[in-house]
PDB file of C-alpha atoms in Angstrom:
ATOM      1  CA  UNK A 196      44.708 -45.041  59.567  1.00 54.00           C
ATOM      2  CA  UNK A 197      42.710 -47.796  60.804  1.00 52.00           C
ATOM      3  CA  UNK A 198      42.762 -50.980  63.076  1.00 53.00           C
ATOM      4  CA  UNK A 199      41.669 -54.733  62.497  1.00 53.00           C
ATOM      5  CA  UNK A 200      41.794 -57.473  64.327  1.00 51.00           C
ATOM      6  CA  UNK A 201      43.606 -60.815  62.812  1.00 53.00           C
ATOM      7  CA  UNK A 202      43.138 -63.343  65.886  1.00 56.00           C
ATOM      8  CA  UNK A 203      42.151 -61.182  68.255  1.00 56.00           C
ATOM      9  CA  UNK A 204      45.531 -59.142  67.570  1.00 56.00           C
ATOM     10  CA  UNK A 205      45.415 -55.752  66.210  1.00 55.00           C
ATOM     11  CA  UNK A 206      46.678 -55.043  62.607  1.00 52.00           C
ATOM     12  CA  UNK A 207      47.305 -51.239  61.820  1.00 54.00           C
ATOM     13  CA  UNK A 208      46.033 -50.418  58.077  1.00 50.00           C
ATOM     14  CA  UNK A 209      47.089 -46.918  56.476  1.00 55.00           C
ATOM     15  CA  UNK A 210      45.395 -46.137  54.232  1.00 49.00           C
ATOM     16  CA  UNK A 211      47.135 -44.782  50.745  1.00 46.00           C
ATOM     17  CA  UNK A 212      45.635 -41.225  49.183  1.00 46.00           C
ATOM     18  CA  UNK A 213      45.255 -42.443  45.387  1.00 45.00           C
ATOM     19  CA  UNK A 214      47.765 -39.693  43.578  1.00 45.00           C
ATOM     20  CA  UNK A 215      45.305 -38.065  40.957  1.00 43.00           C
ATOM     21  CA  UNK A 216      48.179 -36.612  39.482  1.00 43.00           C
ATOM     22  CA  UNK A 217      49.738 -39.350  37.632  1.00 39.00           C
ATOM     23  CA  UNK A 218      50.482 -39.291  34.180  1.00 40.00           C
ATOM     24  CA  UNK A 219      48.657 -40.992  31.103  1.00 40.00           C
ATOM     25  CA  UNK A 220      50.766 -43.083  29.822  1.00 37.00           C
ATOM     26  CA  UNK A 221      52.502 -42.089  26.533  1.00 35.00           C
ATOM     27  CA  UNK A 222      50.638 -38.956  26.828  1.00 36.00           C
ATOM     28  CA  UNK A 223      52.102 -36.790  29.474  1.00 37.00           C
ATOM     29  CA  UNK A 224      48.214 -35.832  30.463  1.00 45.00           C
ATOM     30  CA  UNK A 225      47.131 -35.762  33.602  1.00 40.00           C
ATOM     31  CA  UNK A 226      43.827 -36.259  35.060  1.00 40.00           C
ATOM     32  CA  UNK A 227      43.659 -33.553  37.763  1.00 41.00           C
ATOM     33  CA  UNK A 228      41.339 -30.987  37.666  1.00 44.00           C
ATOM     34  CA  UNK A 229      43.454 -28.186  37.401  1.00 46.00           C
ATOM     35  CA  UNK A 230      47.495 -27.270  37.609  1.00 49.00           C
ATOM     36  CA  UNK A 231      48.919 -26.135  41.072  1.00 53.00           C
ATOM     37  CA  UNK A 232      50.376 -23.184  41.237  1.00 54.00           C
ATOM     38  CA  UNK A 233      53.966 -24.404  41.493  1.00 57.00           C
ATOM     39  CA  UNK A 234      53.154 -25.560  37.850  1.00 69.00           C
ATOM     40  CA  UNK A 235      52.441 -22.187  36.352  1.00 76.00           C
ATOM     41  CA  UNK A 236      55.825 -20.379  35.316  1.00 78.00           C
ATOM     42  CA  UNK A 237      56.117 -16.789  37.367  1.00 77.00           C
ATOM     43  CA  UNK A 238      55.085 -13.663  35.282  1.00 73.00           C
ATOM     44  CA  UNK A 239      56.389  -9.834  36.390  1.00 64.00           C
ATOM     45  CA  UNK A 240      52.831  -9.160  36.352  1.00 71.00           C
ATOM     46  CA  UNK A 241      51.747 -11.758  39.232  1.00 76.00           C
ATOM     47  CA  UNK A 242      49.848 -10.190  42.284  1.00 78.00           C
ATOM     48  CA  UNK A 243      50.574 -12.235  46.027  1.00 79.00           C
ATOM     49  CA  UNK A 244      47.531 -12.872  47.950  1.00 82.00           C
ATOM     50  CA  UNK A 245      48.593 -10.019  49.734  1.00 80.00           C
ATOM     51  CA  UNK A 246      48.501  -7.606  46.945  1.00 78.00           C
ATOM     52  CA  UNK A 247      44.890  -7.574  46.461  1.00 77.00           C
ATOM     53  CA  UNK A 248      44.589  -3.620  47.450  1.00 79.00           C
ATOM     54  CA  UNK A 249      47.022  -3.320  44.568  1.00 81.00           C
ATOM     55  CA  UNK A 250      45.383  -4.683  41.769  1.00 87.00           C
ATOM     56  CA  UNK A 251      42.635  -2.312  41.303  1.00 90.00           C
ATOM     57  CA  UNK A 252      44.917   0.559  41.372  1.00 90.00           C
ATOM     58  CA  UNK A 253      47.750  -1.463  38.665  1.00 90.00           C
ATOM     59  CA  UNK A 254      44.793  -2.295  35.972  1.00 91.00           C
ATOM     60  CA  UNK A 255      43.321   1.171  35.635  1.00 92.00           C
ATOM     61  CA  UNK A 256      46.605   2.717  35.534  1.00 92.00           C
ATOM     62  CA  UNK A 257      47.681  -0.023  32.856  1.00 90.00           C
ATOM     63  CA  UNK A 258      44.585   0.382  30.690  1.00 93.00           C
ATOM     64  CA  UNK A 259      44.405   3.807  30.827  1.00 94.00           C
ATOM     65  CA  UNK A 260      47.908   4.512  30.574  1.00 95.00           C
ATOM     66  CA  UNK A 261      48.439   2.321  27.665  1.00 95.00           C
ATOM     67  CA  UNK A 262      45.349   5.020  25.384  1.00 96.00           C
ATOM     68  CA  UNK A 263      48.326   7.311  24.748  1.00 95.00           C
ATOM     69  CA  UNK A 264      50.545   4.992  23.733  1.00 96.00           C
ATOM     70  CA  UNK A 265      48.115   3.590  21.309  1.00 96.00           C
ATOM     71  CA  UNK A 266      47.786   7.251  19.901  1.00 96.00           C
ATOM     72  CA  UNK A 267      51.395   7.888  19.183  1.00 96.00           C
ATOM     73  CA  UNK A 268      51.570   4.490  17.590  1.00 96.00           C
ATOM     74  CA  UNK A 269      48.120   5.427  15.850  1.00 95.00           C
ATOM     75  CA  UNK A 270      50.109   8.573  14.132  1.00 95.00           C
ATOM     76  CA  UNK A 271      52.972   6.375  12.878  1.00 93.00           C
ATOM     77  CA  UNK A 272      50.513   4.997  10.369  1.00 90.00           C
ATOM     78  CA  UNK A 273      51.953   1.435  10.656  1.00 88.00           C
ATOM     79  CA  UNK A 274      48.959  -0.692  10.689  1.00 88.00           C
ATOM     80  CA  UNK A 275      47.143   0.418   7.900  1.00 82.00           C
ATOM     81  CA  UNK A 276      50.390   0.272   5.872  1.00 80.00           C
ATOM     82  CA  UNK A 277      50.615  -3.337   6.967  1.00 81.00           C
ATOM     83  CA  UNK A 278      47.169  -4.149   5.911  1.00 84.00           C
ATOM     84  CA  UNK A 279      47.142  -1.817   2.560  1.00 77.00           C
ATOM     85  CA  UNK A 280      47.454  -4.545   0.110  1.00 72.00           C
ATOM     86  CA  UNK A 281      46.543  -8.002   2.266  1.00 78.00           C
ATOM     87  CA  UNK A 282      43.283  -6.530   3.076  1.00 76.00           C
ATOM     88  CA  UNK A 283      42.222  -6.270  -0.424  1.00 73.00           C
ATOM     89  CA  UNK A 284      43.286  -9.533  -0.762  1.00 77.00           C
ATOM     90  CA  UNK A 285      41.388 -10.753   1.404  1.00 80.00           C
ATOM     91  CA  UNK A 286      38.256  -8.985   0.638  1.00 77.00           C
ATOM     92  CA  UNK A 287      38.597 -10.211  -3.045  1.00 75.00           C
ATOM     93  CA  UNK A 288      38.872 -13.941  -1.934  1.00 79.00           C
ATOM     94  CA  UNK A 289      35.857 -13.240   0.365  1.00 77.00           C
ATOM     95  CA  UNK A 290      33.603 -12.032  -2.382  1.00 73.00           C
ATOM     96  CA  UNK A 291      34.490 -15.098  -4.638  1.00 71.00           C
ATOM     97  CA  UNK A 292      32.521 -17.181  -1.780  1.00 60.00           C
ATOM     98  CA  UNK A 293      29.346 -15.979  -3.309  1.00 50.00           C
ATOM     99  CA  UNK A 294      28.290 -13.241  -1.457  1.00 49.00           C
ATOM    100  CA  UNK A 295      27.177 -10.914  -4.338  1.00 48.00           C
ATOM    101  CA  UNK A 296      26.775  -7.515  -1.903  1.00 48.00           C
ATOM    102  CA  UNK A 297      30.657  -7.853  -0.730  1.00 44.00           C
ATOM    103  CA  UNK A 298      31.560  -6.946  -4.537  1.00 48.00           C
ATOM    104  CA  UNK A 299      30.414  -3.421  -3.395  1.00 48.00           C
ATOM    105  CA  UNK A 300      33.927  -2.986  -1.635  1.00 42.00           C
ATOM    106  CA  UNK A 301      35.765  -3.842  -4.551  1.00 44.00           C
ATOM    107  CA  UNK A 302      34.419  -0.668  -6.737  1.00 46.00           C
ATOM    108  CA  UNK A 303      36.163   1.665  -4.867  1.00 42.00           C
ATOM    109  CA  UNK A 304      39.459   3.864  -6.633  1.00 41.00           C
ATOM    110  CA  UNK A 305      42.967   2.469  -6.294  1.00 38.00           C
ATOM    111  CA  UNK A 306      43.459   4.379  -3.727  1.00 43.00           C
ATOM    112  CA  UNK A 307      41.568   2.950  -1.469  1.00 43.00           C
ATOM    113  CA  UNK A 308      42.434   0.057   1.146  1.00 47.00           C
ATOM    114  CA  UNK A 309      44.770  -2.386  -0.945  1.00 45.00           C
ATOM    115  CA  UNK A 310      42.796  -3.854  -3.849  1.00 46.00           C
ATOM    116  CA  UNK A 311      39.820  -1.740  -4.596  1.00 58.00           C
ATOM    117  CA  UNK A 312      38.436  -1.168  -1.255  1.00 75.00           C
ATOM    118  CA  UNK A 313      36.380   1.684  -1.153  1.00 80.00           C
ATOM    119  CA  UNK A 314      37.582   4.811   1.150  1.00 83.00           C
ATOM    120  CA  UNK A 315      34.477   4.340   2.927  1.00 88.00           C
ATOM    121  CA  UNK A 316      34.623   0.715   3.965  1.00 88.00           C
ATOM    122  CA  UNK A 317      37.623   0.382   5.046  1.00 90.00           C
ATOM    123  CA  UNK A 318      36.160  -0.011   8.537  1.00 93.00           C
ATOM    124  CA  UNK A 319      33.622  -2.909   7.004  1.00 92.00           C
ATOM    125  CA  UNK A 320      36.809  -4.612   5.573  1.00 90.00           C
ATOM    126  CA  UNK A 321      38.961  -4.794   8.610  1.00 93.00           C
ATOM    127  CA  UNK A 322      35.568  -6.158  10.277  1.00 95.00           C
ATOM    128  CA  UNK A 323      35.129  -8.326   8.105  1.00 93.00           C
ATOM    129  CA  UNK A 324      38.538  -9.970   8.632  1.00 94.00           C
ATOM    130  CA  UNK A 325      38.736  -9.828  12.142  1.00 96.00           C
ATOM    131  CA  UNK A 326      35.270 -11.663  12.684  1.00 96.00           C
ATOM    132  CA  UNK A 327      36.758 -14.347  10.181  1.00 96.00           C
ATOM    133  CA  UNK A 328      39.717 -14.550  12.833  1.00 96.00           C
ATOM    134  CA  UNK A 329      37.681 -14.528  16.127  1.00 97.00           C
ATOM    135  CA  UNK A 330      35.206 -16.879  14.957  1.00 97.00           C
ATOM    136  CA  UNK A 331      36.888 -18.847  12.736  1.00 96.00           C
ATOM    137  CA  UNK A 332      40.431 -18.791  13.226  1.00 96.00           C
ATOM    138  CA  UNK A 333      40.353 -19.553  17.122  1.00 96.00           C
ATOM    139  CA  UNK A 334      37.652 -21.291  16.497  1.00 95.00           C
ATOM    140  CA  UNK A 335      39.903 -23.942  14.958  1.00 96.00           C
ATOM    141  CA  UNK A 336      42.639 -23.156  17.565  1.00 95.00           C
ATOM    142  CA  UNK A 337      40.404 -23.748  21.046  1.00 93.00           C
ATOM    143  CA  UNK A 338      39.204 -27.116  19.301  1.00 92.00           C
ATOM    144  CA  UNK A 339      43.222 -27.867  18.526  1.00 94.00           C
ATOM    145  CA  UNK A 340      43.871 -27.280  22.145  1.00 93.00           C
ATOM    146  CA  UNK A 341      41.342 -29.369  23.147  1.00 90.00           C
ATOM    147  CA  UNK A 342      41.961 -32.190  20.646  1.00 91.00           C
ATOM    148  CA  UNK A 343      45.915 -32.661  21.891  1.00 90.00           C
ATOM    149  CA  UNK A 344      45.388 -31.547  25.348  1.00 90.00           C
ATOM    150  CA  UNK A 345      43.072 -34.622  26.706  1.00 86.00           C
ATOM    151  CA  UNK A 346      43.520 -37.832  26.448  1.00 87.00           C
ATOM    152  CA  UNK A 347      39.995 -38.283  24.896  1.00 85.00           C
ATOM    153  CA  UNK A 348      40.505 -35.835  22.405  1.00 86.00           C
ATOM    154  CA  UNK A 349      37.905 -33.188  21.191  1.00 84.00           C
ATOM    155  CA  UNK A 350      34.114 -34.974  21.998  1.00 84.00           C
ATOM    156  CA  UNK A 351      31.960 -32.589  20.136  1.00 83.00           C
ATOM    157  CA  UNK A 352      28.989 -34.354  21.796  1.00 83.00           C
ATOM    158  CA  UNK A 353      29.877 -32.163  24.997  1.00 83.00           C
ATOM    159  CA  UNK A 354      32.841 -29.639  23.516  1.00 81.00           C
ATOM    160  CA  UNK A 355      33.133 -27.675  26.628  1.00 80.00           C
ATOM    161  CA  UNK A 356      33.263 -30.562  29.334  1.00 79.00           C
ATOM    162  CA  UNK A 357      37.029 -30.584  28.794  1.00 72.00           C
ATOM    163  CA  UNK A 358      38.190 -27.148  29.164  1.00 81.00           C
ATOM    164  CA  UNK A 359      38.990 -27.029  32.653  1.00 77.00           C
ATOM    165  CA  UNK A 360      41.584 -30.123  32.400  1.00 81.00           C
ATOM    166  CA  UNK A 361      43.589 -28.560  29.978  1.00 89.00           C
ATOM    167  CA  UNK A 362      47.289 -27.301  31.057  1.00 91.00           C
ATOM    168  CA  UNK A 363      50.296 -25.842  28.990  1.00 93.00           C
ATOM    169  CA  UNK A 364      49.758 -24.906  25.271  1.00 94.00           C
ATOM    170  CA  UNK A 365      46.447 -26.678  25.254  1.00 92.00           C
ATOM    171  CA  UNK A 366      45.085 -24.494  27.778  1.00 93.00           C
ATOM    172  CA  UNK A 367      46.440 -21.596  26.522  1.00 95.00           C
ATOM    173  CA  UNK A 368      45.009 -21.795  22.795  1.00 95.00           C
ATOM    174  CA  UNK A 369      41.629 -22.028  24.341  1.00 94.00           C
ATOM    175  CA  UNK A 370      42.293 -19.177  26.575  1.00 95.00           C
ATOM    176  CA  UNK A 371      43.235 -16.760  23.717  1.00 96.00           C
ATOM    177  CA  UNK A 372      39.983 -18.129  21.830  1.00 96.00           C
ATOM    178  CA  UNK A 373      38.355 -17.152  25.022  1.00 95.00           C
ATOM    179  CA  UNK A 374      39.512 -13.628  25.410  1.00 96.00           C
ATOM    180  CA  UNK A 375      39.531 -12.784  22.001  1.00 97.00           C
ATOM    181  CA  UNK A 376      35.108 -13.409  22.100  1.00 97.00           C
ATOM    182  CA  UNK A 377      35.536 -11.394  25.390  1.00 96.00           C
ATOM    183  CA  UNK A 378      37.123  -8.212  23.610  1.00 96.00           C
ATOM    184  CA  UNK A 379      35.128  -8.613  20.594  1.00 97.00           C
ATOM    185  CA  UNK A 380      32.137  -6.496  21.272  1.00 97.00           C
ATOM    186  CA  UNK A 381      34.551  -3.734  22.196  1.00 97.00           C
ATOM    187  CA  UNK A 382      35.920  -4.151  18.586  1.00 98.00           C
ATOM    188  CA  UNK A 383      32.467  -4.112  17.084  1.00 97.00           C
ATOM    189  CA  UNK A 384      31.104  -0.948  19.192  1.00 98.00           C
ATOM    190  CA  UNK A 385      34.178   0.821  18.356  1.00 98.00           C
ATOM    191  CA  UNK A 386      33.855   0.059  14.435  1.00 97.00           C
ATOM    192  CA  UNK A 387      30.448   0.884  13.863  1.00 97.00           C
ATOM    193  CA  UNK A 388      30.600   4.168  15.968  1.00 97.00           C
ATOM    194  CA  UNK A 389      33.767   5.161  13.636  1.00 96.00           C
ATOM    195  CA  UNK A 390      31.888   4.005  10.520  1.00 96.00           C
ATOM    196  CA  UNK A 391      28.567   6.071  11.410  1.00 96.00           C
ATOM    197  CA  UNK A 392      30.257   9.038  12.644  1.00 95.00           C
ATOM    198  CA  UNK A 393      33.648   9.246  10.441  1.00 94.00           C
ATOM    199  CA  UNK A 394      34.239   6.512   8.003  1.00 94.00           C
ATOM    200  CA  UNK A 395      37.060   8.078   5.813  1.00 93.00           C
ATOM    201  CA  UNK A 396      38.809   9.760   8.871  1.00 95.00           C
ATOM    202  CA  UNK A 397      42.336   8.179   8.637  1.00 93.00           C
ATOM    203  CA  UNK A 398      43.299   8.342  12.119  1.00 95.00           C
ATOM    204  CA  UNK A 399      40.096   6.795  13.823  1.00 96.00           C
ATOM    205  CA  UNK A 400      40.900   3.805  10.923  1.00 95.00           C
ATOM    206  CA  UNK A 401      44.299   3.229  12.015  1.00 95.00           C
ATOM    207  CA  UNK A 402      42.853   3.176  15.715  1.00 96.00           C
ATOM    208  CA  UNK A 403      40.807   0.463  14.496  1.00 96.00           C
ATOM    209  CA  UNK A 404      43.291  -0.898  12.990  1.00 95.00           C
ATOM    210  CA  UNK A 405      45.663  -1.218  15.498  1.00 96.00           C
ATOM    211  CA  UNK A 406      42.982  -3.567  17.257  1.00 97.00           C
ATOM    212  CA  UNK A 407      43.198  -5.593  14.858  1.00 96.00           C
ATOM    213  CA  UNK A 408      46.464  -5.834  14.069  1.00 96.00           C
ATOM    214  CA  UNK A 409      47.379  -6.255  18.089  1.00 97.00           C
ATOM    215  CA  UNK A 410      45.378  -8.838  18.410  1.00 97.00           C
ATOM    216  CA  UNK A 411      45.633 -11.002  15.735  1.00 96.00           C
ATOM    217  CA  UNK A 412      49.312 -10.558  15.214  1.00 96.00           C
ATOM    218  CA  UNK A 413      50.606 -10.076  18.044  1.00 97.00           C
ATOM    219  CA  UNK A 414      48.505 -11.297  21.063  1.00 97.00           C
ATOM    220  CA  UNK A 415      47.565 -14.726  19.793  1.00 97.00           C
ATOM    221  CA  UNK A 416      50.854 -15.802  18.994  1.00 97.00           C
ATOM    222  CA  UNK A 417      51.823 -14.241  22.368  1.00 97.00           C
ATOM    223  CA  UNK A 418      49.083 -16.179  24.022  1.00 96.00           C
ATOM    224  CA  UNK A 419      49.613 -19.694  22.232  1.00 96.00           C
ATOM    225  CA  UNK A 420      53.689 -19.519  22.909  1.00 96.00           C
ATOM    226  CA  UNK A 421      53.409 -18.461  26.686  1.00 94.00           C
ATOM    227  CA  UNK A 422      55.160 -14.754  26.106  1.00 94.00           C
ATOM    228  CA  UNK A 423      53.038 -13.035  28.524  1.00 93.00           C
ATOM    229  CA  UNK A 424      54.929  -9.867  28.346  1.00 93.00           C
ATOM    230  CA  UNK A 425      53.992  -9.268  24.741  1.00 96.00           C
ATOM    231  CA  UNK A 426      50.895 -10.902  25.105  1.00 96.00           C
ATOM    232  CA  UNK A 427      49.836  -8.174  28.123  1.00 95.00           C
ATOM    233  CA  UNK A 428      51.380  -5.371  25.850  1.00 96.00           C
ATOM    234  CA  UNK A 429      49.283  -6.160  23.130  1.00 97.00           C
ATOM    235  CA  UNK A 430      46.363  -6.681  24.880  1.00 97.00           C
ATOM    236  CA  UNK A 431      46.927  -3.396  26.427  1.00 97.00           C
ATOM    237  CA  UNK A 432      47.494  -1.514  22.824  1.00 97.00           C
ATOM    238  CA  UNK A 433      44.476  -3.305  21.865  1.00 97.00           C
ATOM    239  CA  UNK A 434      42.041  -1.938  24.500  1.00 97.00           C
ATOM    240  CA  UNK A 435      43.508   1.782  24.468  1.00 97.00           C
ATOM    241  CA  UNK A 436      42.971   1.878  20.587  1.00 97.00           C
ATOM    242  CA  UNK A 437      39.550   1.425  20.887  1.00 97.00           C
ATOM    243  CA  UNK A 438      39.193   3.945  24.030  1.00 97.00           C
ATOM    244  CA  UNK A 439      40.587   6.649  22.418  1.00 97.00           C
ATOM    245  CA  UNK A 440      38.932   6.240  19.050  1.00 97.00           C
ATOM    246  CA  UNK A 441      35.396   5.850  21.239  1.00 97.00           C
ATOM    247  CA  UNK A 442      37.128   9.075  22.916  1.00 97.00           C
ATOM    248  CA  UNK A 443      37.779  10.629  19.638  1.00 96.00           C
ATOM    249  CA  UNK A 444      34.445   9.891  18.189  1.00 96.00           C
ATOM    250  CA  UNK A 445      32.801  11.369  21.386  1.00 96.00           C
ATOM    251  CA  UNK A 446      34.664  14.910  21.268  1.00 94.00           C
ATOM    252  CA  UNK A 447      33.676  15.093  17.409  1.00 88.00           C
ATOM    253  CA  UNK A 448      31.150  18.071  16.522  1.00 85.00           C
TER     254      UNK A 448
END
């Protein structure tokens, strides 16, 4: 609030904050920087401010407590089932791309990894796919996120100057793109320790597996909907399979 004087009589002035929060029009965007608090829906996982002695304590016991889990679900020999004949599939499209080594996988017996996948790479396979998902796949989701989540759109001149804006879905299919690069080198130290050490052991493949499957199945639909519960879970699964196959691979003579 200020004073001026309009013939030597004072005039009070308030000043007006400009509300950074309003709407594009047509859009529903908004121009702040980032959502309040009061906009983000409440989770059973949240931690208060006052919590923070808590959290260390939670996460370890979560992680850790999720390994066995991921073992029992590891002996039901799901994943792999899931994957038996789509893998091969997918592996056989792959190779038609031109990439005369990948034909290597497809000389293995029937009995195998779906189509022809040798015994020996099934590890490579599932690799294979889940690089074309993290790279590729949410690739194409974080710049879908981006593209309806801003009024601009996606500026590929400066593709990250936008991510901080984004709220709702938008935000959340970046986020999952995000996290799934963050995980990744877990993935790939996990898979090439079980293909150097043990690549026709069943149970450190369906370990791997379950990674996979978790994550691509599971956790970014999770993600990209706003489940977090299953989204968490999954994410949990996800790590534990690949502690306890690092575990595994570790206690092996």
């Amino acid at each position: 609030m200020s004073h001026i004087f309009d013939n030597d009589k004072p005039v009070t002035v308030r000043a007006v904050a400009k509300d950074t929060n309003i709407p594009h029009e047509g859009t529903g965007l908004t121009s702040t920087s980032s959502p309040s608090s009061s906009d983000i829906p409440k989770s059973v996982a949240d931690f208060g401010p006052d919590e923070g002695w808590f959290v260390p304590v939670s996460v370890h016991a979560l992680f850790l407590g999720f390994v066995p889990v991921a073992e029992y679900l590891a002996r039901l020999r799901l994943t792999t089932h899931v994957f038996n004949k789509g893998l091969g599939a997918f592996t056989w499209a792959m190779a038609g791309f031109g990439f005369s080594s990948s034909t290597k996988l497809l000389s293995g017996s029937a009995g195998g990894m779906g189509m022809g996948v040798a015994a020996d790479k099934k590890i490579v396979a599932l690799g294979l796919f889940y690089s074309v998902v993290t790279f590729v796949g949410t690739a194409a989701l974080s710049i879908t996120g981006q593209t309806i989540g801003r009024k601009e759109g996606y500026q590929n001149y400066e593709p990250r100057r936008g991510k901080a804006d984004l709220k709702g879905m938008a935000h959340r299919m970046v986020a999952a793109h995000q996290n799934v690069l963050e995980t990744f080198p877990l993935f790939a130290l996990t898979a090439a320790l079980v293909q150097f050490t043990a690549p026709t052991n069943d149970h450190l493949i369906e370990l791997v597996a379950l990674h996979v499957f978790s994550k691509t199945f599971i956790y970014l639909p999770a993600y990209v909907l706003g489940i977090d519960a299953a989204r968490s879970t999954s994410h949990f699964i996800s790590i534990g399979a690949c502690l306890r196959a690092l575990t595994l691979v570790a206690l092996s003579p």
